[in-house]
GROMACS .gro file of C-alpha atoms in nm:
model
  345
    1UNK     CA    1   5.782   2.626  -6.708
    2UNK     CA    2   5.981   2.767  -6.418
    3UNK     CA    3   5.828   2.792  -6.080
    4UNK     CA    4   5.800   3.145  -5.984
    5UNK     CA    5   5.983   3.228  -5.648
    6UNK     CA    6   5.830   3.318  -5.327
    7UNK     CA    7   5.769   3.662  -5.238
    8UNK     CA    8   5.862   3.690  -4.841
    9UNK     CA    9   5.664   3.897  -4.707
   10UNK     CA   10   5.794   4.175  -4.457
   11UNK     CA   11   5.762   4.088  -4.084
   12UNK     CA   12   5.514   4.244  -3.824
   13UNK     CA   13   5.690   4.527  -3.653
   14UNK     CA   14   6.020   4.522  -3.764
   15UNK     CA   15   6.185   4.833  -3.864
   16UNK     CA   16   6.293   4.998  -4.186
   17UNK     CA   17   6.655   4.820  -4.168
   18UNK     CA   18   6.450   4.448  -4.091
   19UNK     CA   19   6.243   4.507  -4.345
   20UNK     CA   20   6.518   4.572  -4.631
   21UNK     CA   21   6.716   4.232  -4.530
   22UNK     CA   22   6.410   3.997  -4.533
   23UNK     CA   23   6.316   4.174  -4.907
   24UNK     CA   24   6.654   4.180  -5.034
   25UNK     CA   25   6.883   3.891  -4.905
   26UNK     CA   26   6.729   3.624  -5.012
   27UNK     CA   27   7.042   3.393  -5.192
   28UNK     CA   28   7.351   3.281  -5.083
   29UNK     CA   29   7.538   3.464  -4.809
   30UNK     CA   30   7.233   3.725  -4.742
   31UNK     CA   31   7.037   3.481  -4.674
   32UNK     CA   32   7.277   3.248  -4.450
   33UNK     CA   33   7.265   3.593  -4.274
   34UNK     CA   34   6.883   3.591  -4.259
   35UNK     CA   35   6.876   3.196  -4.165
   36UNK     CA   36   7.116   3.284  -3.860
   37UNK     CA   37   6.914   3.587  -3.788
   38UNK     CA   38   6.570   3.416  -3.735
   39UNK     CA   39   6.800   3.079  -3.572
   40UNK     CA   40   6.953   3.335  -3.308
   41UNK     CA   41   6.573   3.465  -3.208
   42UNK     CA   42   6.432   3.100  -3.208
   43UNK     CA   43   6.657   3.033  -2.986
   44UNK     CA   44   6.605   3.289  -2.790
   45UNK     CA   45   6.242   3.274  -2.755
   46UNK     CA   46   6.294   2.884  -2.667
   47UNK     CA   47   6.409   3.046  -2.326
   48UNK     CA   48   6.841   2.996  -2.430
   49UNK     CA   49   7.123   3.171  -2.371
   50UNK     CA   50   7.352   3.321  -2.609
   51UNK     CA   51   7.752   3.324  -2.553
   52UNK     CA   52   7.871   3.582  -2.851
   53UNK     CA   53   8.274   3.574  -2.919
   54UNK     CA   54   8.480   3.852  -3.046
   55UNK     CA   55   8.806   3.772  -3.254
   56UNK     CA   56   8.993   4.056  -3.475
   57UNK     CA   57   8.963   4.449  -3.437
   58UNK     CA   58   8.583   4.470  -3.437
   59UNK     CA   59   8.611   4.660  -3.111
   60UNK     CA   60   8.803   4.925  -3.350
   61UNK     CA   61   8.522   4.855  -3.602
   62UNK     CA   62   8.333   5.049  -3.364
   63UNK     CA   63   8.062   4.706  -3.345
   64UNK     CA   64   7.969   4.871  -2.971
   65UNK     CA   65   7.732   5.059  -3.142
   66UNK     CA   66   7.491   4.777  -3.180
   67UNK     CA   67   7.682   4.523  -2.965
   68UNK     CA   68   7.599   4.774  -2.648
   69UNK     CA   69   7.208   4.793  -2.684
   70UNK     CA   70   7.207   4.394  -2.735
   71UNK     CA   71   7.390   4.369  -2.396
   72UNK     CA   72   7.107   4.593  -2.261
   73UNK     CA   73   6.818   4.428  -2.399
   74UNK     CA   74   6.921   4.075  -2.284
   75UNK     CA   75   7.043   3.911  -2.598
   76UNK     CA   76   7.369   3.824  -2.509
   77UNK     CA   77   7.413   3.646  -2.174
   78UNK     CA   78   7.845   3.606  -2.236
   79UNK     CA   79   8.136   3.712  -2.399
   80UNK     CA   80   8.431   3.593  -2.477
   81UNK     CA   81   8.677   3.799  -2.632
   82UNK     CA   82   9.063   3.863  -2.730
   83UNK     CA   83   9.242   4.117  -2.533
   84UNK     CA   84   9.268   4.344  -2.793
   85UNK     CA   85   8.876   4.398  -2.834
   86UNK     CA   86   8.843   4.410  -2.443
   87UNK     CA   87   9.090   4.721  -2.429
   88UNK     CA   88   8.974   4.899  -2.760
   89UNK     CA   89   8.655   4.919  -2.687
   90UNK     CA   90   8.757   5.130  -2.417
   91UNK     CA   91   9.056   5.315  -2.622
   92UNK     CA   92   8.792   5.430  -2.773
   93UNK     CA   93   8.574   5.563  -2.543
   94UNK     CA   94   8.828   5.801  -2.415
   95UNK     CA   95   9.016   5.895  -2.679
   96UNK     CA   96   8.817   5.875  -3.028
   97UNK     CA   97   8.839   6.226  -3.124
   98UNK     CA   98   9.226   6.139  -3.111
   99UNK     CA   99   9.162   5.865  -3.418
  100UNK     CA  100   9.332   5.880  -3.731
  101UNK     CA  101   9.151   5.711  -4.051
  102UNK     CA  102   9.368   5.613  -4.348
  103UNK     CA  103   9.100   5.502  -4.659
  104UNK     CA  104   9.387   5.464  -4.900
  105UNK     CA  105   9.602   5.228  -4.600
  106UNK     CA  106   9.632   4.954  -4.897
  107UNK     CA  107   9.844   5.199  -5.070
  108UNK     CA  108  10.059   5.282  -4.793
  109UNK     CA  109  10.431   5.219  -4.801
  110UNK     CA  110  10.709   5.105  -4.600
  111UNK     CA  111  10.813   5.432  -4.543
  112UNK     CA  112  10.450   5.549  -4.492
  113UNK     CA  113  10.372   5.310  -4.207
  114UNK     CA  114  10.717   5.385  -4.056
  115UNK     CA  115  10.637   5.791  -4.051
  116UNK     CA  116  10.311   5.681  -3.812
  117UNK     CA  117  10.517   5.487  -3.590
  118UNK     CA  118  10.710   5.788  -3.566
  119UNK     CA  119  10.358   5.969  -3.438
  120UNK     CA  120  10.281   5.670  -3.223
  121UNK     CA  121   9.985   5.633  -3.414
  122UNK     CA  122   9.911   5.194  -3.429
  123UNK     CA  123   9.743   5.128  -3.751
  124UNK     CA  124   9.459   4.830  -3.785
  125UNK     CA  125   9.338   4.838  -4.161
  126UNK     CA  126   9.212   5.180  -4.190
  127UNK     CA  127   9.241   5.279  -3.853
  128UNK     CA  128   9.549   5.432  -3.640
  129UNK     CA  129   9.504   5.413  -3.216
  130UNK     CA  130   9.646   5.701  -3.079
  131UNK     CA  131   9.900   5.549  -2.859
  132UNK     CA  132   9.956   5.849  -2.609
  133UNK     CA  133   9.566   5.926  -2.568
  134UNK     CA  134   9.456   5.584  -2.598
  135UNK     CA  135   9.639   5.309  -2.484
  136UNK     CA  136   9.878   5.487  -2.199
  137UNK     CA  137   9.598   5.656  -2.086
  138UNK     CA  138   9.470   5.320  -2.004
  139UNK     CA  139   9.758   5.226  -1.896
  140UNK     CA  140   9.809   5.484  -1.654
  141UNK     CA  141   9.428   5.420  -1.468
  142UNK     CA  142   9.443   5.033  -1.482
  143UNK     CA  143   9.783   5.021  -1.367
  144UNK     CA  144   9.697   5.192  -1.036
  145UNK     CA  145   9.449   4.895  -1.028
  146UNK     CA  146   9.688   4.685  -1.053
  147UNK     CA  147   9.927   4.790  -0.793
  148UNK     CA  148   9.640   4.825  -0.523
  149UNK     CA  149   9.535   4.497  -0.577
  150UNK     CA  150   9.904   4.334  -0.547
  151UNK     CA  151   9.966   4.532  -0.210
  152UNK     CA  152   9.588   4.375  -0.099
  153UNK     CA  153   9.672   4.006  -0.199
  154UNK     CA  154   9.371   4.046  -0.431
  155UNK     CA  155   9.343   3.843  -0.745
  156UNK     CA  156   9.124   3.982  -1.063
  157UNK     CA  157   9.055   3.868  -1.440
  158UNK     CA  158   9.132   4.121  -1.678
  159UNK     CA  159   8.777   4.197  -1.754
  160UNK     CA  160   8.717   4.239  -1.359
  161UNK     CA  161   8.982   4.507  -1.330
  162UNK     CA  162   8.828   4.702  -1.663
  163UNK     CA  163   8.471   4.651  -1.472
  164UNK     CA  164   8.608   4.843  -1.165
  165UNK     CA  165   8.777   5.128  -1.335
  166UNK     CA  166   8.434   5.175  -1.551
  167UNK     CA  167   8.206   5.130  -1.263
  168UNK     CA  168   8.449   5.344  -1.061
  169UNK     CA  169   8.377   5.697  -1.306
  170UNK     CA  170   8.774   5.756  -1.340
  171UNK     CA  171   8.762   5.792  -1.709
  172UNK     CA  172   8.423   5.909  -1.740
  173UNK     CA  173   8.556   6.297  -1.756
  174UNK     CA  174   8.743   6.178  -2.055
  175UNK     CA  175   8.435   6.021  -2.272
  176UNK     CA  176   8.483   6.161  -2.618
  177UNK     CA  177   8.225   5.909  -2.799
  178UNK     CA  178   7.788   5.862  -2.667
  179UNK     CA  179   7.867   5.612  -2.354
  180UNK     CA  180   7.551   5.397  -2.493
  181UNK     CA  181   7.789   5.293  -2.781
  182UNK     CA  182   8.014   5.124  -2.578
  183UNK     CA  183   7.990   4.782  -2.502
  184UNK     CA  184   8.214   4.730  -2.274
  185UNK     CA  185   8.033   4.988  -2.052
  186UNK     CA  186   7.702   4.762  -2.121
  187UNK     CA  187   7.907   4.473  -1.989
  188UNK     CA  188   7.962   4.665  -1.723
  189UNK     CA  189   7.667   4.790  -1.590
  190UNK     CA  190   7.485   4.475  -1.612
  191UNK     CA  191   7.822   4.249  -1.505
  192UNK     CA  192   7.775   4.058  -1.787
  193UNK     CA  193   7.979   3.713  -1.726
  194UNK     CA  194   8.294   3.780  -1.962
  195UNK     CA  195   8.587   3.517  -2.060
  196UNK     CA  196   8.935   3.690  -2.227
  197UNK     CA  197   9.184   3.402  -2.325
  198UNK     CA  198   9.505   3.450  -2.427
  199UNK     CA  199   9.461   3.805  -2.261
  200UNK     CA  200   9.902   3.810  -2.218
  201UNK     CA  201   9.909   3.899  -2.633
  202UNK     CA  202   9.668   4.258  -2.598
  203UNK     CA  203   9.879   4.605  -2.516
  204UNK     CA  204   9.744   4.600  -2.163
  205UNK     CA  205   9.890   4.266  -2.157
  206UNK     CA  206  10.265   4.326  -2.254
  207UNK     CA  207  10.206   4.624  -2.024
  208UNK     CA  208  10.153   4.405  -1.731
  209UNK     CA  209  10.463   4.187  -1.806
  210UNK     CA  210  10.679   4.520  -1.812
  211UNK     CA  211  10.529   4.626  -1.491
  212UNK     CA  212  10.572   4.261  -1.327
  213UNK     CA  213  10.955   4.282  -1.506
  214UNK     CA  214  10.996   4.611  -1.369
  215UNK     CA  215  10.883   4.520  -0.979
  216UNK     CA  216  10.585   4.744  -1.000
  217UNK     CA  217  10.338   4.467  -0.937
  218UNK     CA  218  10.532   4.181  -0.734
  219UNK     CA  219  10.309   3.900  -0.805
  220UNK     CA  220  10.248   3.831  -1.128
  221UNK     CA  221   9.935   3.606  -1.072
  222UNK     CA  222   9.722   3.951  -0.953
  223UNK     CA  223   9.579   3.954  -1.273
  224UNK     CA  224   9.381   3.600  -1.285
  225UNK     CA  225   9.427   3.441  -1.670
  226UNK     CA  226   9.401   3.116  -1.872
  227UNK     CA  227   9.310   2.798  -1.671
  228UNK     CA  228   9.132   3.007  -1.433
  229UNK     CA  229   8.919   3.134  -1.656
  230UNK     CA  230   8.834   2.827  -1.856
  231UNK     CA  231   8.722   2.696  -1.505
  232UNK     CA  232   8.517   2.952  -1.458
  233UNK     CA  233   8.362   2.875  -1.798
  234UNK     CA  234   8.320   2.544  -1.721
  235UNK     CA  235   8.094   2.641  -1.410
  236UNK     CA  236   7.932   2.923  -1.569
  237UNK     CA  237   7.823   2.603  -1.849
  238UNK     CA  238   7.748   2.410  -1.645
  239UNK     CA  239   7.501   2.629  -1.428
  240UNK     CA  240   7.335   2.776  -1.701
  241UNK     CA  241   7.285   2.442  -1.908
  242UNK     CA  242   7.071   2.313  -1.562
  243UNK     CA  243   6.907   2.609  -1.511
  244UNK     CA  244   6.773   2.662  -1.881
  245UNK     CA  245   6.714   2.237  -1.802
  246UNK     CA  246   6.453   2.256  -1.503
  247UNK     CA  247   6.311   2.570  -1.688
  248UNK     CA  248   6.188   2.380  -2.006
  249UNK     CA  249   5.867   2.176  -2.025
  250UNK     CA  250   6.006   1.942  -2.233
  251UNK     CA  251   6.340   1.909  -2.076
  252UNK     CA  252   6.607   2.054  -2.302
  253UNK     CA  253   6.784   2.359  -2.233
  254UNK     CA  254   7.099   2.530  -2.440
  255UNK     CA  255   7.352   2.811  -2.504
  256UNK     CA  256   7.401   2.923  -2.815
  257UNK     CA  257   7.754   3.023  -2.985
  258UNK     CA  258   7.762   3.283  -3.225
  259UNK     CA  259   8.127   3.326  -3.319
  260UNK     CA  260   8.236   3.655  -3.513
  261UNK     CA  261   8.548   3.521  -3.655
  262UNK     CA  262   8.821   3.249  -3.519
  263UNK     CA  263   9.119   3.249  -3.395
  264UNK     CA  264   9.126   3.195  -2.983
  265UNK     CA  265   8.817   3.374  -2.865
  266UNK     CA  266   8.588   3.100  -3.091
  267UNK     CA  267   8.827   2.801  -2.996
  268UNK     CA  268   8.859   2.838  -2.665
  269UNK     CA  269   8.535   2.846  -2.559
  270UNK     CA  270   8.388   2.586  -2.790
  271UNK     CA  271   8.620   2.349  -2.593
  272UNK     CA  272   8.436   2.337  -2.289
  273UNK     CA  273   8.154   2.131  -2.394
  274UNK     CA  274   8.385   1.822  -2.463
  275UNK     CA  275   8.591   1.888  -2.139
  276UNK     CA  276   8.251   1.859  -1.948
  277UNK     CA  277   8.197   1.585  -2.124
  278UNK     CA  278   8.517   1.364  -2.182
  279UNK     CA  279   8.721   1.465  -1.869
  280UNK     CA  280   8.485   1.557  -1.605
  281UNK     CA  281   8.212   1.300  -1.715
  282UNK     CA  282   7.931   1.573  -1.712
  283UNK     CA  283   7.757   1.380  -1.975
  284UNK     CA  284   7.422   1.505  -1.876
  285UNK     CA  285   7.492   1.866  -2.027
  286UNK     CA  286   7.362   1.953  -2.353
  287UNK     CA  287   7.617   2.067  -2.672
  288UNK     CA  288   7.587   2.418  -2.759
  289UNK     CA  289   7.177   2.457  -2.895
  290UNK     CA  290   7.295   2.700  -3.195
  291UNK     CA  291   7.601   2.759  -3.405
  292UNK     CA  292   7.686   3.070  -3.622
  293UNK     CA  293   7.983   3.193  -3.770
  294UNK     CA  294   8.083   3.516  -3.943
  295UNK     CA  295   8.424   3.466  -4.074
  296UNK     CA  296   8.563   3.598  -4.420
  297UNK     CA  297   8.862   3.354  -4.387
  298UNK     CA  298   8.905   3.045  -4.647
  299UNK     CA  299   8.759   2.733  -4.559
  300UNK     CA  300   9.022   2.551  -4.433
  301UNK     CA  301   8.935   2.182  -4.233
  302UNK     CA  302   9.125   2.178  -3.914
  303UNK     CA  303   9.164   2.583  -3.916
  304UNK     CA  304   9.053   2.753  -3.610
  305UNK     CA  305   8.892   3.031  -3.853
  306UNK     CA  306   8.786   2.850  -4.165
  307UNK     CA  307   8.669   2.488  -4.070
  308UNK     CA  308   8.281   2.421  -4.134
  309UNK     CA  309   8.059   2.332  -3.833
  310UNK     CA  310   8.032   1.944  -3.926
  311UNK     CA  311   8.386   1.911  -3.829
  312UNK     CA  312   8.299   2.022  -3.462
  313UNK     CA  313   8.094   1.741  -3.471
  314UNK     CA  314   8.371   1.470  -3.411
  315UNK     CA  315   8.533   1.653  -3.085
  316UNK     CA  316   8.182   1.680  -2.897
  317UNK     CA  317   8.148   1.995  -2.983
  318UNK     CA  318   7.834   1.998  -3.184
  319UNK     CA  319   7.523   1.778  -3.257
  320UNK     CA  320   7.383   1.622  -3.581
  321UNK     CA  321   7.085   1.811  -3.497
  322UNK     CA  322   7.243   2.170  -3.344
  323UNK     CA  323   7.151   2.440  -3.560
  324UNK     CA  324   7.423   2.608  -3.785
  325UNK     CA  325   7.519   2.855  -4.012
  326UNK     CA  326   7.819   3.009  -4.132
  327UNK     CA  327   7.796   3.375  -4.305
  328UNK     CA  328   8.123   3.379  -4.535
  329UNK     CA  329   8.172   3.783  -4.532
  330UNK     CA  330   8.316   4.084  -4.290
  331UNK     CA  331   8.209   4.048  -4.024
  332UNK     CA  332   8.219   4.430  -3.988
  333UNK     CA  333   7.913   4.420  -4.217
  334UNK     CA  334   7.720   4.082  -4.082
  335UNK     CA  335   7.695   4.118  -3.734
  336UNK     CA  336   7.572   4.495  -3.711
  337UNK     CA  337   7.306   4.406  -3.955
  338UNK     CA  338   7.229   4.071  -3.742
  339UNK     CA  339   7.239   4.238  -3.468
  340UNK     CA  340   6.946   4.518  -3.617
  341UNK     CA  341   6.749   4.209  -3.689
  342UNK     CA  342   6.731   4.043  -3.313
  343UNK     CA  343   6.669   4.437  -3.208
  344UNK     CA  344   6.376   4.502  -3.479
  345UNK     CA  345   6.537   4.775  -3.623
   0.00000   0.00000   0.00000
């Protein structure tokens, strides 16, 4: 006779969208996305810290809508992110009514994709950016940023510039979606500690190197990049690891990672656990408590996207006993409804 499977029953005060996950994802990857659900609130509620990381367009994806309210309601204590999701997030916030959606963009042609370069319109999947309303409207604010802060001698990370113009009100005239949905304006407001490697590959990016080309900014180390801000990682680790330390009864403290893809903004932060450890001997800080990735990429050992947790293991990355999931699927889907779980919607 087959055993009969267990009914779950629905949590205590969870809302309508809660409720539907823990009744209905109950195999495979629904319920890896449960699992690192009710792992990301355990380890929350042991008193951690969460570091979330943002690879591929999900600023675009419009993930501010929930990403934004978990900023405000203390779930996520760090970000690291690509350039690209630093400045869309923000592209958006000024110029969606300017947004173009293509739903048929897999049947688009050459001569299709050529006609909205034409319009200045930069496609990601099914989504053009406006390039005149968006991104040199951006360009136009931040660059002015730029330029004061060469003339000072002042020296500021990308996200530290985008902080300032936010905080300053010089785009809020221009707002065109609900200011709660964006998440860099979260960040913002509660100066969430924010990482962007590789930050020299995003528009604004290329933008600076034409300015620096063209003499408008003189020295190009204003904006603060790379090495600088893996140090500041480091520290930022390092801090947080003893603090969440002398906090605990039992002695153990952590930071979670919840990755949402690969590429750079998972890699490069996952790193600084074995530099602590290997090259600046700071053997008495813990791994990283929890591991979750959302990727849809191919599992792949050695890939920055597609290699399982156990591999992490070897560099120092992980523990035999560190919690960890991986959610095969968009993460366009995932994390929203992830993130609806940790806010009991």
């Amino acid at each position: 006779m087959k055993k009969s499977k267990k009914s779950i029953a629905p949590s205590v005060n969870r809302g309508p969208v809660s409720r539907f996950i823990e009744n209905n994802y109950r195999h495979f990857n629904s319920a890896a996305l449960v699992d690192a659900a009710k792992g990301y609130e355990a380890h929350l509620d042991k008193g951690g810290k969460m570091l979330v990381t943002l690879a591929g367009a999900m600023s675009t994806a419009e993930l501010g809508i929930s990403l934004a309210e978990m900023i405000r309601r203390d779930k996520v204590h760090g970000i690291v992110c690509t350039g690209a999701n630093l400045e869309e997030d923000v592209f958006n916030l000024v110029a969606h009514d300017f947004y173009e959606r293509v739903p048929h963009y897999r049947d688009l042609t050459p001569a299709d994709e050529e006609a909205l370069l034409a319009r200045h319109m930069n496609r990601v999947t099914d989504t053009c950016i406006p390039e005149m309303e968006a991104m040199r409207r951006i360009e136009a604010v931040v660059l002015d940023e730029w330029v004061k802060a060469d003339r000072a001698g002042e020296r500021w990370f990308p996200h530290e510039f985008m902080y300032k113009i936010l905080r300053g009100g010089k785009l809020r005239r221009s707002y065109q979606i609900d200011p709660k949905n964006s998440w860099m304006l979260a960040a913002a407001e509660k100066n969430l500690p924010m990482w962007v490697p590789g930050w020299e590959d995003a528009t604004l990016g290329n933008m600076y190197a034409g300015h620096c080309i063209s003499g408008d900014v003189k020295n190009v180390h204003t904006v603060r990049t790379g090495i600088e801000y893996m140090t500041t990682l480091a520290e930022w680790y390092t801090a947080n690891a003893r603090l969440l330390n002398t906090r605990k009864k039992d002695g153990i403290g952590s930071i979670g990672f919840f990755q949402i893809g690969g590429g750079i903004a998972g890699d490069f932060p996952i790193c600084v656990v074995p530099m602590l450890h290997q090259d600046l001997q700071r053997t008495n800080v813990p791994l990283w408590g929890y591991f979750c990735q959302i990727s849809d990429s191919t599992t792949s050992y050695g890939s920055y996207s597609g290699a399982v947790p156990n591999e992490k293991i070897t560099w120092g990355k992980l523990g035999v006993n560190t919690p960890k999931f991986v959610v095969e699927s968009d993460a366009t889907i995932v994390a929203p409804l992830i993130f609806a779980w940790l806010l009991g919607l």
